[in-house]
């Protein structure tokens, strides 16, 4: 039967905090593919591993699920402008949804630490962009301060509407599989998405749709891993700029999600992230941004420690599209630029170069 995907608010209307009076600002987000990844399953020794490919959302990241909710509710409250702090993806999403709503967006990004693809999206959607002398955590403090004292509506994931929208990722996983996976793995920055997936699974559990919630496994980059060190980190560092966050906004929510699900937090090195980034592109066929490979990199680390049970079904959320931050794909393992070879238009020469003769 024909069915046009209508975006997460309309698809999950009864399960979200919206009413008939909520204006719906949507770009058709959600409904993303759950891709079977046998090469990754083999690598980690699990029965089934699926990737929830969130790069297929309208602005290329999972943020759109939360942003449709946050901007719709903001408009419902009469907001004329939204503001966010961002390592890039939130700003791209906020800018697009604000454009769709016909309101202004203001984005605060850390000085020089945002991927070009993401910055270009915010520019394209006509956000007012300010580069703040500081890191993401400073930007978030500033955004909170401004929204508390001026007429701008905060759309970071400290806004519960964001978490509410993002929980639909878990609903889709359960619908696609018909059951809950044993483990759900994802990269962690502010831990909003980790908390949101857990909320979604918990609601499915309470509704009797699934028998158990998955164990939630969240991974950060080693230089930016407050959950593994047990306290906020002052100067977070990692090449995975999307998750370069030292003071996660959803600290308490995430801790309780971890405990309730018997899950864990871990950390992986930048080298492990980049290795997995390449593996996902070359062996699975899914191109993600480096930060998005952090979950799968963590899964591999757990597998090497013998902590991935053989019969397990695992879902890994890959959070953002590879085109967001493409420069990493254009370097080889030694960090050298990869430049395509030049050839003439003569078939014999090309065949020779390709090793076909
Ligand atoms: N993956 C990507 C690609 C992200 O952009 C983010 C967060 C995360 C993972 C982590 O999600 O914060 O919910 O734990 N990006 C935010 C931003 C901070 O500003 O775009 P989280």
Coordinates of C-alpha atoms and ligand atoms in Angstrom, one line a residue:
X1 CA 0.0 0.0 0.0
X2 CA 1.3 3.5 -0.9
X3 CA 2.6 5.3 2.1
X4 CA 4.4 8.6 2.1
X5 CA 6.7 9.0 5.1
X6 CA 5.4 12.1 6.9
X7 CA 8.2 12.9 9.3
X8 CA 8.5 11.8 12.9
X9 CA 5.8 14.0 14.5
X10 CA 3.0 12.8 12.2
X11 CA 4.3 9.2 12.2
X12 CA 4.5 9.0 16.0
X13 CA 1.9 11.6 16.9
X14 CA 0.3 9.7 19.8
X15 CA 3.7 8.9 21.4
X16 CA 5.1 12.5 21.4
X17 CA 4.4 15.5 23.5
X18 CA 2.3 17.3 20.9
X19 CA -1.3 18.3 20.5
X20 CA -3.6 19.1 17.5
X21 CA -2.7 22.7 18.0
X22 CA 1.1 22.2 17.6
X23 CA 2.2 23.5 14.2
X24 CA 4.2 20.8 12.5
X25 CA 7.5 21.9 11.0
X26 CA 8.9 18.9 9.2
X27 CA 11.4 18.1 6.4
X28 CA 10.4 14.5 6.3
X29 CA 13.0 13.3 8.9
X30 CA 13.2 9.8 10.3
X31 CA 12.3 6.6 8.5
X32 CA 16.1 6.0 8.1
X33 CA 17.5 2.6 6.9
X34 CA 18.5 -0.1 9.3
X35 CA 21.3 -1.6 7.3
X36 CA 22.5 -5.2 7.8
X37 CA 26.3 -5.1 8.3
X38 CA 27.6 -8.7 8.0
X39 CA 31.2 -7.5 7.7
X40 CA 31.0 -5.7 11.0
X41 CA 29.2 -8.6 12.6
X42 CA 32.0 -10.9 11.5
X43 CA 34.6 -8.5 12.7
X44 CA 33.1 -8.3 16.2
X45 CA 32.0 -12.0 16.4
X46 CA 28.3 -11.2 16.8
X47 CA 25.3 -12.9 15.2
X48 CA 23.8 -9.7 13.6
X49 CA 24.9 -6.2 13.5
X50 CA 22.8 -3.5 12.0
X51 CA 23.6 0.2 11.4
X52 CA 20.9 2.7 11.9
X53 CA 22.0 5.1 9.2
X54 CA 21.1 8.6 10.5
X55 CA 23.1 10.3 7.8
X56 CA 20.0 9.7 5.6
X57 CA 18.0 12.4 7.5
X58 CA 17.3 15.6 5.6
X59 CA 20.3 17.6 6.9
X60 CA 22.5 14.5 7.1
X61 CA 22.3 13.7 10.9
X62 CA 20.1 12.4 13.7
X63 CA 19.6 15.9 15.0
X64 CA 16.6 16.4 12.6
X65 CA 14.4 14.0 14.7
X66 CA 14.8 16.3 17.7
X67 CA 14.8 19.5 15.7
X68 CA 11.4 18.9 14.1
X69 CA 10.0 18.7 17.7
X70 CA 12.0 21.6 19.2
X71 CA 11.3 24.0 16.3
X72 CA 7.6 23.0 16.1
X73 CA 7.1 23.6 19.8
X74 CA 9.1 26.8 19.7
X75 CA 6.8 28.1 16.9
X76 CA 3.8 27.0 18.8
X77 CA 5.0 29.1 21.7
X78 CA 5.3 32.1 19.4
X79 CA 9.1 32.1 19.1
X80 CA 10.5 34.3 16.3
X81 CA 14.1 33.1 16.7
X82 CA 15.9 29.9 17.9
X83 CA 19.4 29.6 19.3
X84 CA 21.8 26.7 19.8
X85 CA 25.4 26.0 20.6
X86 CA 26.8 23.4 18.3
X87 CA 29.8 21.4 17.1
X88 CA 28.1 21.6 13.7
X89 CA 25.2 19.2 13.2
X90 CA 22.8 20.8 15.6
X91 CA 23.4 24.2 13.9
X92 CA 22.9 22.7 10.4
X93 CA 19.6 21.2 11.6
X94 CA 18.4 24.2 13.6
X95 CA 19.1 26.5 10.6
X96 CA 17.2 24.2 8.2
X97 CA 14.1 23.8 10.4
X98 CA 14.1 27.6 11.2
X99 CA 14.2 28.3 7.5
X100 CA 11.2 25.9 6.9
X101 CA 9.4 27.7 9.8
X102 CA 10.2 31.1 8.5
X103 CA 12.0 32.2 11.7
X104 CA 15.5 33.3 12.5
X105 CA 18.2 30.9 13.7
X106 CA 21.3 31.9 15.7
X107 CA 24.1 29.5 16.1
X108 CA 27.1 29.6 18.4
X109 CA 30.0 27.5 17.2
X110 CA 33.5 26.8 18.7
X111 CA 36.2 28.9 17.1
X112 CA 37.7 27.0 14.2
X113 CA 36.5 23.5 15.3
X114 CA 33.6 22.9 13.0
X115 CA 33.6 20.8 9.9
X116 CA 33.2 22.7 6.6
X117 CA 30.2 20.8 5.4
X118 CA 28.2 21.6 8.5
X119 CA 29.2 25.3 8.5
X120 CA 28.2 25.5 4.8
X121 CA 24.7 24.2 5.8
X122 CA 24.2 26.8 8.5
X123 CA 25.3 29.5 6.0
X124 CA 23.1 28.1 3.3
X125 CA 20.0 28.2 5.5
X126 CA 20.8 31.8 6.5
X127 CA 21.6 31.3 10.2
X128 CA 23.3 34.1 12.1
X129 CA 26.6 32.4 12.8
X130 CA 28.9 33.5 15.6
X131 CA 32.3 31.8 16.2
X132 CA 32.8 31.9 20.0
X133 CA 36.3 32.2 21.5
X134 CA 35.9 29.0 23.4
X135 CA 34.9 25.4 23.1
X136 CA 31.5 23.8 22.8
X137 CA 30.9 23.8 26.5
X138 CA 31.4 27.6 26.6
X139 CA 29.0 28.0 23.6
X140 CA 26.3 26.1 25.5
X141 CA 26.7 28.2 28.6
X142 CA 26.4 31.3 26.4
X143 CA 23.3 29.9 24.6
X144 CA 21.6 29.1 27.9
X145 CA 22.4 32.5 29.2
X146 CA 21.0 34.3 26.1
X147 CA 17.8 32.2 25.9
X148 CA 17.1 32.8 29.6
X149 CA 17.4 36.6 29.3
X150 CA 16.4 37.4 25.7
X151 CA 13.7 36.6 23.2
X152 CA 15.4 33.5 21.6
X153 CA 14.3 29.9 22.2
X154 CA 17.0 27.3 23.1
X155 CA 17.0 24.2 20.8
X156 CA 19.9 22.3 22.3
X157 CA 19.2 18.9 23.7
X158 CA 18.9 20.4 27.2
X159 CA 15.5 21.2 25.7
X160 CA 13.4 18.1 26.5
X161 CA 11.6 18.4 23.1
X162 CA 14.8 17.4 21.4
X163 CA 15.1 14.2 23.4
X164 CA 11.4 13.5 22.8
X165 CA 11.9 13.7 19.0
X166 CA 15.1 11.6 19.1
X167 CA 13.5 8.7 21.0
X168 CA 11.7 7.8 17.7
X169 CA 15.0 6.3 16.5
X170 CA 14.4 3.5 19.0
X171 CA 10.8 3.1 17.9
X172 CA 12.0 2.6 14.3
X173 CA 14.6 0.0 15.3
X174 CA 11.9 -2.1 17.2
X175 CA 9.5 -1.8 14.3
X176 CA 12.1 -2.9 11.8
X177 CA 13.4 -5.9 13.8
X178 CA 10.2 -6.8 15.5
X179 CA 12.1 -7.0 18.8
X180 CA 14.7 -5.1 20.7
X181 CA 18.4 -5.7 20.1
X182 CA 20.5 -7.1 22.9
X183 CA 22.8 -4.1 22.7
X184 CA 22.4 -0.6 21.3
X185 CA 25.7 1.2 20.6
X186 CA 26.3 4.8 19.9
X187 CA 28.8 7.7 20.0
X188 CA 28.4 10.1 23.0
X189 CA 29.0 13.8 23.2
X190 CA 26.3 15.6 25.3
X191 CA 24.7 12.1 25.8
X192 CA 21.4 13.5 24.6
X193 CA 21.0 10.8 21.9
X194 CA 22.1 8.0 24.3
X195 CA 19.4 9.1 26.7
X196 CA 16.8 9.6 24.0
X197 CA 17.2 6.0 22.6
X198 CA 16.9 4.6 26.1
X199 CA 13.7 6.6 26.6
X200 CA 12.3 5.2 23.4
X201 CA 13.1 1.6 24.3
X202 CA 11.8 2.1 27.8
X203 CA 8.5 3.4 26.4
X204 CA 8.3 0.3 24.2
X205 CA 9.1 -1.9 27.2
X206 CA 6.4 -0.2 29.3
X207 CA 3.9 -0.6 26.5
X208 CA 4.7 -4.3 26.3
X209 CA 6.1 -4.1 22.8
X210 CA 9.5 -5.5 23.8
X211 CA 10.5 -8.0 26.5
X212 CA 13.6 -6.2 27.6
X213 CA 15.5 -2.9 26.9
X214 CA 18.9 -3.3 25.2
X215 CA 22.0 -2.7 27.1
X216 CA 23.1 0.8 26.1
X217 CA 26.8 1.1 25.2
X218 CA 28.0 4.6 24.7
X219 CA 31.5 5.6 23.5
X220 CA 33.5 8.8 23.7
X221 CA 36.8 9.8 22.2
X222 CA 39.7 9.3 24.7
X223 CA 40.7 13.0 24.8
X224 CA 37.1 13.9 25.4
X225 CA 35.7 11.2 27.7
X226 CA 34.2 12.7 30.9
X227 CA 32.1 9.6 31.4
X228 CA 35.0 7.3 31.7
X229 CA 37.1 9.6 33.9
X230 CA 34.0 10.3 36.0
X231 CA 34.0 14.1 35.9
X232 CA 33.8 16.9 33.3
X233 CA 37.0 17.4 31.2
X234 CA 38.3 21.0 30.9
X235 CA 40.0 21.0 27.5
X236 CA 38.5 18.2 25.4
X237 CA 40.5 17.2 22.4
X238 CA 39.8 14.8 19.5
X239 CA 39.7 14.8 15.7
X240 CA 36.0 13.8 16.1
X241 CA 34.9 17.4 16.4
X242 CA 31.2 16.6 16.7
X243 CA 31.8 14.9 20.1
X244 CA 34.5 17.2 21.4
X245 CA 32.6 17.9 24.5
X246 CA 33.9 18.0 28.1
X247 CA 30.8 18.7 30.1
X248 CA 27.9 16.6 28.8
X249 CA 24.6 18.4 29.2
X250 CA 22.6 15.2 29.7
X251 CA 24.9 13.8 32.4
X252 CA 22.2 12.6 34.9
X253 CA 19.8 11.3 32.3
X254 CA 22.6 9.3 30.7
X255 CA 23.9 7.9 34.0
X256 CA 20.4 6.6 34.8
X257 CA 20.0 5.2 31.3
X258 CA 23.3 3.3 31.8
X259 CA 22.3 1.9 35.1
X260 CA 18.7 1.0 34.2
X261 CA 19.9 -0.8 31.0
X262 CA 22.9 -2.4 32.6
X263 CA 24.9 -0.6 30.0
X264 CA 28.3 1.0 29.9
X265 CA 30.4 4.0 28.8
X266 CA 33.8 3.6 27.2
X267 CA 36.4 5.5 25.3
X268 CA 38.4 4.9 22.1
X269 CA 41.4 6.6 20.6
X270 CA 41.3 8.9 17.6
X271 CA 43.3 6.2 15.7
X272 CA 40.6 3.6 16.5
X273 CA 37.9 6.0 15.4
X274 CA 39.7 6.6 12.1
X275 CA 40.3 2.9 11.5
X276 CA 36.6 2.2 12.0
X277 CA 35.7 5.2 9.8
X278 CA 37.6 3.6 7.0
X279 CA 36.3 0.1 7.7
X280 CA 32.7 1.2 7.5
X281 CA 33.3 2.9 4.2
X282 CA 35.4 0.2 2.6
X283 CA 33.9 -3.0 4.0
X284 CA 30.3 -2.1 4.9
X285 CA 29.6 0.5 2.2
X286 CA 28.4 3.2 4.6
X287 CA 30.2 6.5 4.6
X288 CA 29.9 8.3 8.0
X289 CA 31.7 11.3 9.5
X290 CA 34.5 10.3 11.9
X291 CA 32.6 11.0 15.1
X292 CA 29.9 8.6 13.9
X293 CA 32.4 5.7 13.7
X294 CA 33.0 6.1 17.5
X295 CA 30.3 3.7 18.5
X296 CA 31.4 0.9 16.1
X297 CA 35.0 1.5 17.2
X298 CA 33.9 1.0 20.8
X299 CA 32.1 -2.2 19.9
X300 CA 35.2 -3.6 18.3
X301 CA 37.2 -2.7 21.4
X302 CA 34.6 -4.6 23.6
X303 CA 34.9 -7.5 21.2
X304 CA 38.7 -7.6 21.6
X305 CA 38.1 -7.8 25.3
X306 CA 35.8 -10.8 24.8
X307 CA 32.7 -8.8 25.9
X308 CA 30.5 -9.3 22.8
X309 CA 28.4 -12.5 23.2
X310 CA 28.4 -14.7 20.1
X311 CA 24.6 -14.9 19.6
X312 CA 24.0 -11.2 20.1
X313 CA 21.9 -8.9 17.9
X314 CA 23.4 -5.4 18.0
X315 CA 22.3 -2.1 16.6
X316 CA 24.8 0.7 16.1
X317 CA 23.6 4.2 15.4
X318 CA 25.9 6.0 12.9
X319 CA 24.9 9.5 13.5
X320 CA 26.0 11.7 10.6
X321 CA 26.9 11.5 6.9
X322 CA 30.4 11.2 5.7
X323 CA 30.0 14.2 3.4
X324 CA 29.7 16.4 6.5
X325 CA 33.5 16.1 7.1
X326 CA 34.9 14.6 4.0
X327 CA 38.6 15.5 4.4
X328 CA 39.3 12.3 6.5
X329 CA 38.4 10.1 3.6
X330 CA 40.9 11.9 1.4
X331 CA 43.9 10.7 3.5
X332 CA 45.5 7.3 3.5
X333 CA 46.4 5.4 6.7
X334 CA 49.7 7.3 6.9
X335 CA 47.9 10.6 6.7
X336 CA 49.0 11.3 3.1
X337 CA 46.6 13.1 0.8
X338 CA 45.0 10.8 -1.8
X339 CA 44.9 12.3 -5.2
X340 CA 43.4 10.4 -8.2
X341 CA 45.9 9.5 -10.9
X342 CA 45.7 11.4 -14.2
X343 CA 45.4 9.5 -17.4
X344 CA 44.9 10.2 -21.1
X345 CA 41.7 9.1 -23.0
X346 CA 43.5 6.2 -24.6
X347 CA 41.9 2.9 -23.6
X348 CA 45.2 0.9 -23.8
X349 CA 46.9 3.3 -21.4
X350 CA 44.0 3.2 -18.9
X351 CA 43.8 -0.5 -19.1
X352 CA 47.5 -0.7 -18.4
X353 CA 47.2 1.6 -15.4
X354 CA 44.3 -0.4 -14.1
X355 CA 46.4 -3.6 -14.3
X356 CA 43.9 -5.1 -16.8
X357 CA 46.7 -6.2 -19.3
Ligands
LIG1 N1 27.5 12.1 16.4 C1 27.4 13.3 15.8 C2 27.6 13.2 14.3 C3 27.1 14.5 16.4 O1 27.0 15.6 15.8 C4 26.9 14.4 17.8 C5 26.6 15.7 18.6 C6 27.0 13.2 18.5 C7 27.3 12.1 17.8 C8 26.7 13.1 20.0 O2 25.4 13.2 20.3 O3 25.6 15.0 21.9 O4 23.5 13.6 21.8 O5 25.6 12.7 22.7 N2 26.6 16.8 18.1 C9 26.2 18.0 18.7 C10 26.1 19.2 17.8 C11 26.9 18.3 20.0 O6 26.3 20.4 18.2 O7 25.9 19.0 16.6 P1 25.0 13.6 21.8

